[in-house]
Coordinates of C-alpha atoms in Angstrom, one line a residue:
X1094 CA 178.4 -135.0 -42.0
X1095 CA 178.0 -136.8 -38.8
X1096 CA 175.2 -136.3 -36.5
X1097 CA 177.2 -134.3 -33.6
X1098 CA 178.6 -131.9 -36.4
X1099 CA 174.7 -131.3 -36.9
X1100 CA 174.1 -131.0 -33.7
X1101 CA 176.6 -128.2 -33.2
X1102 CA 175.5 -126.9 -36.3
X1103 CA 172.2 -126.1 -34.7
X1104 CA 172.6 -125.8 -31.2
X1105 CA 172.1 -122.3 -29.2
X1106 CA 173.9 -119.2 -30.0
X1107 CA 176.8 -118.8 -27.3
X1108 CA 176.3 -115.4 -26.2
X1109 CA 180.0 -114.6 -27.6
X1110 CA 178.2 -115.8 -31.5
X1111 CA 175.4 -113.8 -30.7
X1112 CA 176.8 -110.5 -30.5
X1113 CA 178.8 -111.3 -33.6
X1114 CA 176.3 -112.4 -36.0
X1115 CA 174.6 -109.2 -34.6
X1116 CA 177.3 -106.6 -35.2
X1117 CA 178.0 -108.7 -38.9
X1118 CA 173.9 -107.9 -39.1
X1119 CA 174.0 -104.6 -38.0
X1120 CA 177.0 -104.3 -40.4
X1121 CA 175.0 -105.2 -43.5
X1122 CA 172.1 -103.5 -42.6
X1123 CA 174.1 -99.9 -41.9
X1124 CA 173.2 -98.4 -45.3
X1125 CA 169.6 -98.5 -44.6
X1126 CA 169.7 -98.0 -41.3
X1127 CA 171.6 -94.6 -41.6
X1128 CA 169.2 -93.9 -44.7
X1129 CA 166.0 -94.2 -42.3
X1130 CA 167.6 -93.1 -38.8
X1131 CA 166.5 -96.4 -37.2
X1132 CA 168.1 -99.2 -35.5
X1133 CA 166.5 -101.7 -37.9
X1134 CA 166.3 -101.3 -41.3
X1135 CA 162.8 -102.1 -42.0
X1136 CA 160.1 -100.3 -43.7
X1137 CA 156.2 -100.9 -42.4
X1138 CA 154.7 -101.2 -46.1
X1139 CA 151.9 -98.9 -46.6
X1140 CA 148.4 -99.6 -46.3
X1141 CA 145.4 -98.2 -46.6
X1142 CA 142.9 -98.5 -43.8
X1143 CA 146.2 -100.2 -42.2
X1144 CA 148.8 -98.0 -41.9
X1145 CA 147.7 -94.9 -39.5
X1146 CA 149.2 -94.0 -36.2
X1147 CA 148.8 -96.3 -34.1
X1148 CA 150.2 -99.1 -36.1
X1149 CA 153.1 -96.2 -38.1
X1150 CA 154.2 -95.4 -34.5
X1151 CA 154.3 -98.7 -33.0
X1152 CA 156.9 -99.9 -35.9
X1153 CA 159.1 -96.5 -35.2
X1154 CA 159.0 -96.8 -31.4
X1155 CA 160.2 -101.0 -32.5
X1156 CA 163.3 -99.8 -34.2
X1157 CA 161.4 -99.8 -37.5
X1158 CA 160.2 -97.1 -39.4
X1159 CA 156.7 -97.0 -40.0
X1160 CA 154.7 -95.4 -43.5
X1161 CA 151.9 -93.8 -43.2
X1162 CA 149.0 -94.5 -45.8
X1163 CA 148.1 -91.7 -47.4
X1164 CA 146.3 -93.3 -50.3
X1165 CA 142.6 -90.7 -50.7
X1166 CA 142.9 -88.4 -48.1
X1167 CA 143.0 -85.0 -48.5
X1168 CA 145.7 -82.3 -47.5
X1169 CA 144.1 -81.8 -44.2
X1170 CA 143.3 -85.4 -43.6
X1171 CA 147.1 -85.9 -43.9
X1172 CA 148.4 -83.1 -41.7
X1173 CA 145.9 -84.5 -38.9
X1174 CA 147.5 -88.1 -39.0
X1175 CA 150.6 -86.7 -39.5
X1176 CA 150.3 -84.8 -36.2
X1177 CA 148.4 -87.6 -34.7
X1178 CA 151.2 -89.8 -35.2
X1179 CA 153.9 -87.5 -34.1
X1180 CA 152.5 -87.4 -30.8
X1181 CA 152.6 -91.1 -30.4
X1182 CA 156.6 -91.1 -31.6
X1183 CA 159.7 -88.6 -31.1
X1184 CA 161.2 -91.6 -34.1
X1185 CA 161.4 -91.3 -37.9
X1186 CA 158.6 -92.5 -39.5
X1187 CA 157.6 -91.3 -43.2
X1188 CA 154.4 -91.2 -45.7
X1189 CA 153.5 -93.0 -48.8
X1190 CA 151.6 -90.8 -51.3
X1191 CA 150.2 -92.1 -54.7
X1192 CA 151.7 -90.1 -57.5
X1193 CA 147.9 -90.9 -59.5
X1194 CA 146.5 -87.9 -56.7
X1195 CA 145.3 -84.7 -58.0
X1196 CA 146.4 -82.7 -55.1
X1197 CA 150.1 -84.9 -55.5
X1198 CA 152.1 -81.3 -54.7
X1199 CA 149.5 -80.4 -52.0
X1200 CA 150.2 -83.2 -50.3
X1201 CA 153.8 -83.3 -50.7
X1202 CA 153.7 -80.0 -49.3
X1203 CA 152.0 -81.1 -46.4
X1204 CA 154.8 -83.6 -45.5
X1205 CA 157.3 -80.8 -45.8
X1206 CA 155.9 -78.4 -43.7
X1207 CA 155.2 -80.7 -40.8
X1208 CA 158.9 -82.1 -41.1
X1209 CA 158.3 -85.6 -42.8
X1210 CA 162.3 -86.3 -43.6
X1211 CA 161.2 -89.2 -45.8
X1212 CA 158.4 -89.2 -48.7
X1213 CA 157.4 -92.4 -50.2
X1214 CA 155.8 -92.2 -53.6
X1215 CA 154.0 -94.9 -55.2
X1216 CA 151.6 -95.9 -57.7
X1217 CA 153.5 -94.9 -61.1
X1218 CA 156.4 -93.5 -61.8
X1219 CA 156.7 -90.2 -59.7
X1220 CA 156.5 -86.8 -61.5
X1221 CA 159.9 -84.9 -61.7
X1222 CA 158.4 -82.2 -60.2
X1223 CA 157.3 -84.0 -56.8
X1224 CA 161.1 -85.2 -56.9
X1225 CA 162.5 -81.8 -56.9
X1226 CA 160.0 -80.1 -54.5
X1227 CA 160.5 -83.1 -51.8
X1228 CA 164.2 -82.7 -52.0
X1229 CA 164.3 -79.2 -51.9
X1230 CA 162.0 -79.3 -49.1
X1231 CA 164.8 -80.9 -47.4
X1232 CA 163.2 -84.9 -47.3
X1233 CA 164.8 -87.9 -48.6
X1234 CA 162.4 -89.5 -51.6
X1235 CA 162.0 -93.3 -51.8
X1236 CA 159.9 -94.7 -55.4
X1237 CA 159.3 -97.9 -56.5
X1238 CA 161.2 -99.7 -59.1
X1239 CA 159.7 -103.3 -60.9
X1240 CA 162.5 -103.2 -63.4
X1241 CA 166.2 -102.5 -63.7
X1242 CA 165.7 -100.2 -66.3
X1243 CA 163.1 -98.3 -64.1
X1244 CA 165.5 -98.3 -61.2
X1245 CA 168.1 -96.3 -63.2
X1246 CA 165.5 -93.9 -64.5
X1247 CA 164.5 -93.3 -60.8
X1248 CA 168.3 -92.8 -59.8
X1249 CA 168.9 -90.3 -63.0
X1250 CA 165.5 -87.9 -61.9
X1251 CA 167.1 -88.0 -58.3
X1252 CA 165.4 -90.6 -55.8
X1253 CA 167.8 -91.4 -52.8
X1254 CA 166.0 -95.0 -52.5
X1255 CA 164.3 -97.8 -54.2
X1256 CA 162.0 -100.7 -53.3
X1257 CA 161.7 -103.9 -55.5
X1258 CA 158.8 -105.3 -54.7
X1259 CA 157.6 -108.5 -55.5
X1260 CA 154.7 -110.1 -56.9
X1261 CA 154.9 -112.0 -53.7
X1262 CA 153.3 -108.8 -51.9
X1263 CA 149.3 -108.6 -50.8
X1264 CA 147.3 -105.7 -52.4
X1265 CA 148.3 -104.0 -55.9
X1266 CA 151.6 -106.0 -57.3
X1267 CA 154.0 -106.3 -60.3
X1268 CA 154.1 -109.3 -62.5
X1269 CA 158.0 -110.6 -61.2
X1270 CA 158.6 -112.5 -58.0
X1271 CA 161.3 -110.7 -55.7
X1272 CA 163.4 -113.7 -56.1
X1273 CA 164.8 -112.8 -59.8
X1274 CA 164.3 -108.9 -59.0
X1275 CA 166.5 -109.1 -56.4
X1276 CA 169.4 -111.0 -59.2
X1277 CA 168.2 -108.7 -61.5
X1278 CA 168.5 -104.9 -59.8
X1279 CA 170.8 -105.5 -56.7
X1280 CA 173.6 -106.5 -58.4
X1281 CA 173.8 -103.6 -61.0
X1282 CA 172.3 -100.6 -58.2
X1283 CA 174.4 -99.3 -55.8
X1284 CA 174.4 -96.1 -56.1
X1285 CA 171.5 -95.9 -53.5
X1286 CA 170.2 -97.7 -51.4
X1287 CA 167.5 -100.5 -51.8
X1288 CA 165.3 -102.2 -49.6
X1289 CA 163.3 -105.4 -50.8
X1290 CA 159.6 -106.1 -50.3
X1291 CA 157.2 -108.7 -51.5
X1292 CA 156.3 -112.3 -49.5
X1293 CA 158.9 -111.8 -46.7
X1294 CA 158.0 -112.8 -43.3
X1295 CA 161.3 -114.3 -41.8
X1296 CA 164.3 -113.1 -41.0
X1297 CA 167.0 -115.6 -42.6
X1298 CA 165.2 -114.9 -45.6
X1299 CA 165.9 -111.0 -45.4
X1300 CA 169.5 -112.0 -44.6
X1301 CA 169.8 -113.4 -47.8
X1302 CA 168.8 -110.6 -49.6
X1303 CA 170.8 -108.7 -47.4
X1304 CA 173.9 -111.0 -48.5
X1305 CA 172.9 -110.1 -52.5
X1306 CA 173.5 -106.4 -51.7
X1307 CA 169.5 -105.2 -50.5
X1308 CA 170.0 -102.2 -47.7
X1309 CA 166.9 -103.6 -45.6
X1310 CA 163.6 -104.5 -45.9
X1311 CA 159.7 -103.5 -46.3
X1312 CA 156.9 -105.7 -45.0
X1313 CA 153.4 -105.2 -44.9
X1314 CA 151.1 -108.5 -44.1
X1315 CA 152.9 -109.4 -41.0
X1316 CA 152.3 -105.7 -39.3
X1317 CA 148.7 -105.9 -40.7
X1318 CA 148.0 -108.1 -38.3
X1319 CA 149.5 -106.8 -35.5
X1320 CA 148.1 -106.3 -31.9
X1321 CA 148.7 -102.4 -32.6
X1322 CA 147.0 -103.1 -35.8
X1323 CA 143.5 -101.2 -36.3
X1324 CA 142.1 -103.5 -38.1
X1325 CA 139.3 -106.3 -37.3
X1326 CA 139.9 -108.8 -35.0
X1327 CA 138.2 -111.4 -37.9
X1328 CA 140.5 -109.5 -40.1
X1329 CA 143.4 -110.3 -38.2
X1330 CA 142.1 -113.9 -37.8
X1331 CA 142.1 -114.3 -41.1
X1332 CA 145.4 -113.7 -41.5
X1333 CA 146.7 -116.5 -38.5
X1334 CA 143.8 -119.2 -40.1
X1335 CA 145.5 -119.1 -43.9
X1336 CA 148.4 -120.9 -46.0
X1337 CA 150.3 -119.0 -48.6
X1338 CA 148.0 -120.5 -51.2
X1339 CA 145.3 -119.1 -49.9
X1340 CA 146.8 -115.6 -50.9
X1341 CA 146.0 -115.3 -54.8
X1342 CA 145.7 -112.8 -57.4
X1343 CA 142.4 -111.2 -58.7
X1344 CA 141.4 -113.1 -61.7
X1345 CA 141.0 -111.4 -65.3
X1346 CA 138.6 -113.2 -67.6
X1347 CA 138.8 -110.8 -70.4
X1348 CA 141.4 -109.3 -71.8
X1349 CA 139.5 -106.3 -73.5
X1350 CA 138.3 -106.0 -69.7
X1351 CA 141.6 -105.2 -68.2
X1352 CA 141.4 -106.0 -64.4
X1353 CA 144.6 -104.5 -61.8
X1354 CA 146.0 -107.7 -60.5
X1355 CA 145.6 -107.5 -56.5
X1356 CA 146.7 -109.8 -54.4
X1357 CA 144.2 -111.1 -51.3
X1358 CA 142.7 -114.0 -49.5
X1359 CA 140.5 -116.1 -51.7
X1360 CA 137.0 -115.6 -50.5
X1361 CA 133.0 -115.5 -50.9
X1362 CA 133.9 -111.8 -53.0
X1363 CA 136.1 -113.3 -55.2
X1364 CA 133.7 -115.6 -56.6
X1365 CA 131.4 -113.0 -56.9
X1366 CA 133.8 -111.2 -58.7
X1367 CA 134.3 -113.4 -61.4
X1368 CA 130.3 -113.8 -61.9
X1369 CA 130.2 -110.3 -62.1
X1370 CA 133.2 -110.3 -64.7
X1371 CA 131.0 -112.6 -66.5
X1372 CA 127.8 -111.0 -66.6
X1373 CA 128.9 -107.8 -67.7
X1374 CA 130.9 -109.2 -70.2
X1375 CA 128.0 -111.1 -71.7
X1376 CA 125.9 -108.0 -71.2
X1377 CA 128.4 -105.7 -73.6
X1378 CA 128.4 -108.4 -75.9
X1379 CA 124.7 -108.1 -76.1
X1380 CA 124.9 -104.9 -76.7
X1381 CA 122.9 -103.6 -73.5
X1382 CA 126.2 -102.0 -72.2
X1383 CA 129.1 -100.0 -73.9
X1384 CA 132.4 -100.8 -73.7
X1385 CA 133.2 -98.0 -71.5
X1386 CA 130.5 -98.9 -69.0
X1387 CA 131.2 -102.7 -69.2
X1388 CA 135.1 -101.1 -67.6
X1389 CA 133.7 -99.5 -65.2
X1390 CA 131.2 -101.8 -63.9
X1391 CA 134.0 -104.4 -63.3
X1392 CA 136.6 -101.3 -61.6
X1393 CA 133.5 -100.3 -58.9
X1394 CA 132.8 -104.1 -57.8
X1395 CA 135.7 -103.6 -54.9
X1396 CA 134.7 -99.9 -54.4
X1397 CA 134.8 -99.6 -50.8
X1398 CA 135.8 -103.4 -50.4
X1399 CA 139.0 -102.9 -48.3
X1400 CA 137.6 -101.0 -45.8
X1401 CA 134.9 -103.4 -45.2
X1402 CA 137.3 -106.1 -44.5
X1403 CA 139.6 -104.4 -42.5
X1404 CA 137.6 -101.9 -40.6
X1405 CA 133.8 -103.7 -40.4
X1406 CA 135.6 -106.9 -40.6
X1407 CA 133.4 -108.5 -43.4
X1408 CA 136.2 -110.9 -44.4
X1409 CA 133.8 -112.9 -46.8
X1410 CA 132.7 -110.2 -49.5
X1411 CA 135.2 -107.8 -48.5
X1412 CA 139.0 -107.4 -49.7
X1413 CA 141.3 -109.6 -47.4
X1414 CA 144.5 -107.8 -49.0
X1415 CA 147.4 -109.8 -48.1
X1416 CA 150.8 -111.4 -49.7
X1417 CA 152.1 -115.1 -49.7
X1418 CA 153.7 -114.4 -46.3
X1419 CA 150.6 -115.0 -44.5
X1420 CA 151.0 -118.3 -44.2
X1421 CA 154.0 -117.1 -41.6
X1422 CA 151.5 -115.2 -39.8
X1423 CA 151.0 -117.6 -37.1
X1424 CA 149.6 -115.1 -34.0
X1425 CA 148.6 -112.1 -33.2
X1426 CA 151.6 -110.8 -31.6
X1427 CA 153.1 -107.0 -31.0
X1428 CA 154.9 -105.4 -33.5
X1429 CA 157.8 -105.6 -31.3
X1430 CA 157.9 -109.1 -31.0
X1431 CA 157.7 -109.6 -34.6
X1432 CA 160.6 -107.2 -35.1
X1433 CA 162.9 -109.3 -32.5
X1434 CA 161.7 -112.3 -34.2
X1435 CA 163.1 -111.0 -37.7
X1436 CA 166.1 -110.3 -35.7
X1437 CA 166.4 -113.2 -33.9
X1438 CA 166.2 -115.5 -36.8
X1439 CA 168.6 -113.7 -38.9
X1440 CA 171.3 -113.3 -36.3
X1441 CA 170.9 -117.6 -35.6
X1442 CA 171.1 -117.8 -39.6
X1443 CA 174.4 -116.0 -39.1
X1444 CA 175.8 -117.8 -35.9
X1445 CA 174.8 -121.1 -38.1
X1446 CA 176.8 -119.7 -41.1
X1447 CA 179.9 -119.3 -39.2
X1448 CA 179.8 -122.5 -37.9
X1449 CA 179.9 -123.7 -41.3
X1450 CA 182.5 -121.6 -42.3
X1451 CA 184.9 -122.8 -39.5
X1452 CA 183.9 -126.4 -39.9
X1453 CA 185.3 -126.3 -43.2
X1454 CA 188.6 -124.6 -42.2

């Protein structure tokens, strides 16, 4: 390939490629876009201490659509961020409840009477009977699926989206990358549409997965740190000072201890962590704990930990939650610019496609 060829290959979108590439974006991204209302198709992942108004309606008034965090609160905790996010948006935006909740139907129930048209449940695999109420309620139900064998389950008990997220992602995660569960699910699900989550943080990357059928996108670390973002500044500065190494999974050092793999930025708490792994392991072996106690011991070390990072902004002993694509996160910048970026990038991955295409006749 000579140099000039390269040279075209790479030079600035004409405006005439531009809106091209965009309407062939807009094209593949239709499915999800009419699925959320929006004009993008992509999901603000949910997260706790994270994902409340301010951030939720930013991402909807973007062309997103933002997720509210449920996560703990109560039924009237819920309706108040609900309505507190309304205010700040006339755009979709929907809520993410954990299907582990006792008050699971209150809660869903809440969404429906303050007009939530999209219910996200997480956590496990949703009851049948959350299903049913949220679509009869009139909202459209998106779950989680780690496997193709999950995903039809899903489809069969009647959700009207999936997410396959990766082990890529920050906070709780799965064991497979998004990479092989995007060749395993997208090519065998169609029936609904599904977005892809898990270590994204450009847009020619989303593109791809757009290409291999996906319906849009979900991303969490790069709206964590976010201008409209709540939390910490040192939070946030955490997020623009680290590589994608620096993201890693919470260690397990015994395996009659089981420990929820969580992904985060390596820090003064997770050395602590694995010291306190340690001691009460040696301490049930001495027989001065029970098993039982030993479990829970390890469970409450992060009790409380998130919050401390991300609202106090103790990023050394608290949990820095946060997937691979941090090492993307290279400012502080609104969530509107980060949008257009996405955007951006994957519209000159498409201009630079079709100048490929045509070079080769």
């Amino acid at each position: 390939m000579s140099e000039t060829m390269e040279r075209d290959f790479t030079a600035e979108p004409t405006q005439a490629e531009r809106e091209r590439a965009l309407k062939r974006l807009q094209g593949l991204c239709k499915r999800g876009t009419d699925f959320l209302g929006t004009q993008c198709a992509i999901l603000g992942g949910a997260m706790s201490w994270v994902s409340e108004r301010h951030l939720v309606s930013a991402i909807s008034n973007a062309g997103g659509f933002g997720v509210i965090a449920c996560g703990a609160m109560q039924p009237e905790r819920l309706a108040e961020e609900i309505a507190a996010t309304r205010a700040l948006t006339d755009r979709p935006f929907g809520v993410n409840l954990i299907t582990m909740h006792p008050q699971l139907s209150e809660l869903v129930d809440v969404c429906l009477q303050a007009g939530v048209g999209h219910i996200v449940l997480a956590g496990g695999i949703p009851p049948g009977a959350a299903i049913k109420a949220a679509k009869e309620g009139g909202a459209k139900v998106i779950a989680f699926a780690p496997a193709l064998v999950l995903a039809k389950r899903l489809i069969k008990m009647g959700v009207d989206a999936l997410v396959i997220e990766g082990a890529e992602a920050g906070g709780h995660i799965g064991p497979v990358s998004l990479t092989v569960l995007a060749q395993e699910i997208l090519p065998h699900i169609d029936q609904v549409p599904v977005f892809v989550a898990g270590g994204l943080g450009r847009g020619d990357a989303l593109l791809s997965y757009l290409e291999l059928g996906a319906s849009g996108a979900q991303l969490g670390t790069r709206f964590a740190a976010a201008a409209e973002s709540i939390a910490h500044e040192k939070f946030k500065n955490a997020f623009v000072r680290a590589n994608a190494r620096d993201a890693v999974t919470s260690v397990q050092l015994d395996e009659q201890f089981p420990v929820i793999p969580v992904r985060g930025l390596a820090n003064e708490g997770s050395s602590r962590f694995l010291a306190h792994q340690a001691d009460v392991i040696r301490r049930f072996q001495s027989g001065a704990v029970s098993k039982e106690d030993a479990q829970l011991e390890i469970e409450h070390f992060w009790a409380g930990a998130l919050r401390r990072a991300v609202i106090d902004g103790d990023v050394e002993n608290g949990s820095v939650m946060a997937g691979q694509s941090v090492g993307m996160v290279k400012a502080v910048q609104p969530v509107a610019e980060i949008i257009a970026d996405l955007v951006e990038q994957a519209v000159v991955a498409l201009v630079r496609q079709q100048r490929r295409m045509e070079a080769d006749g």
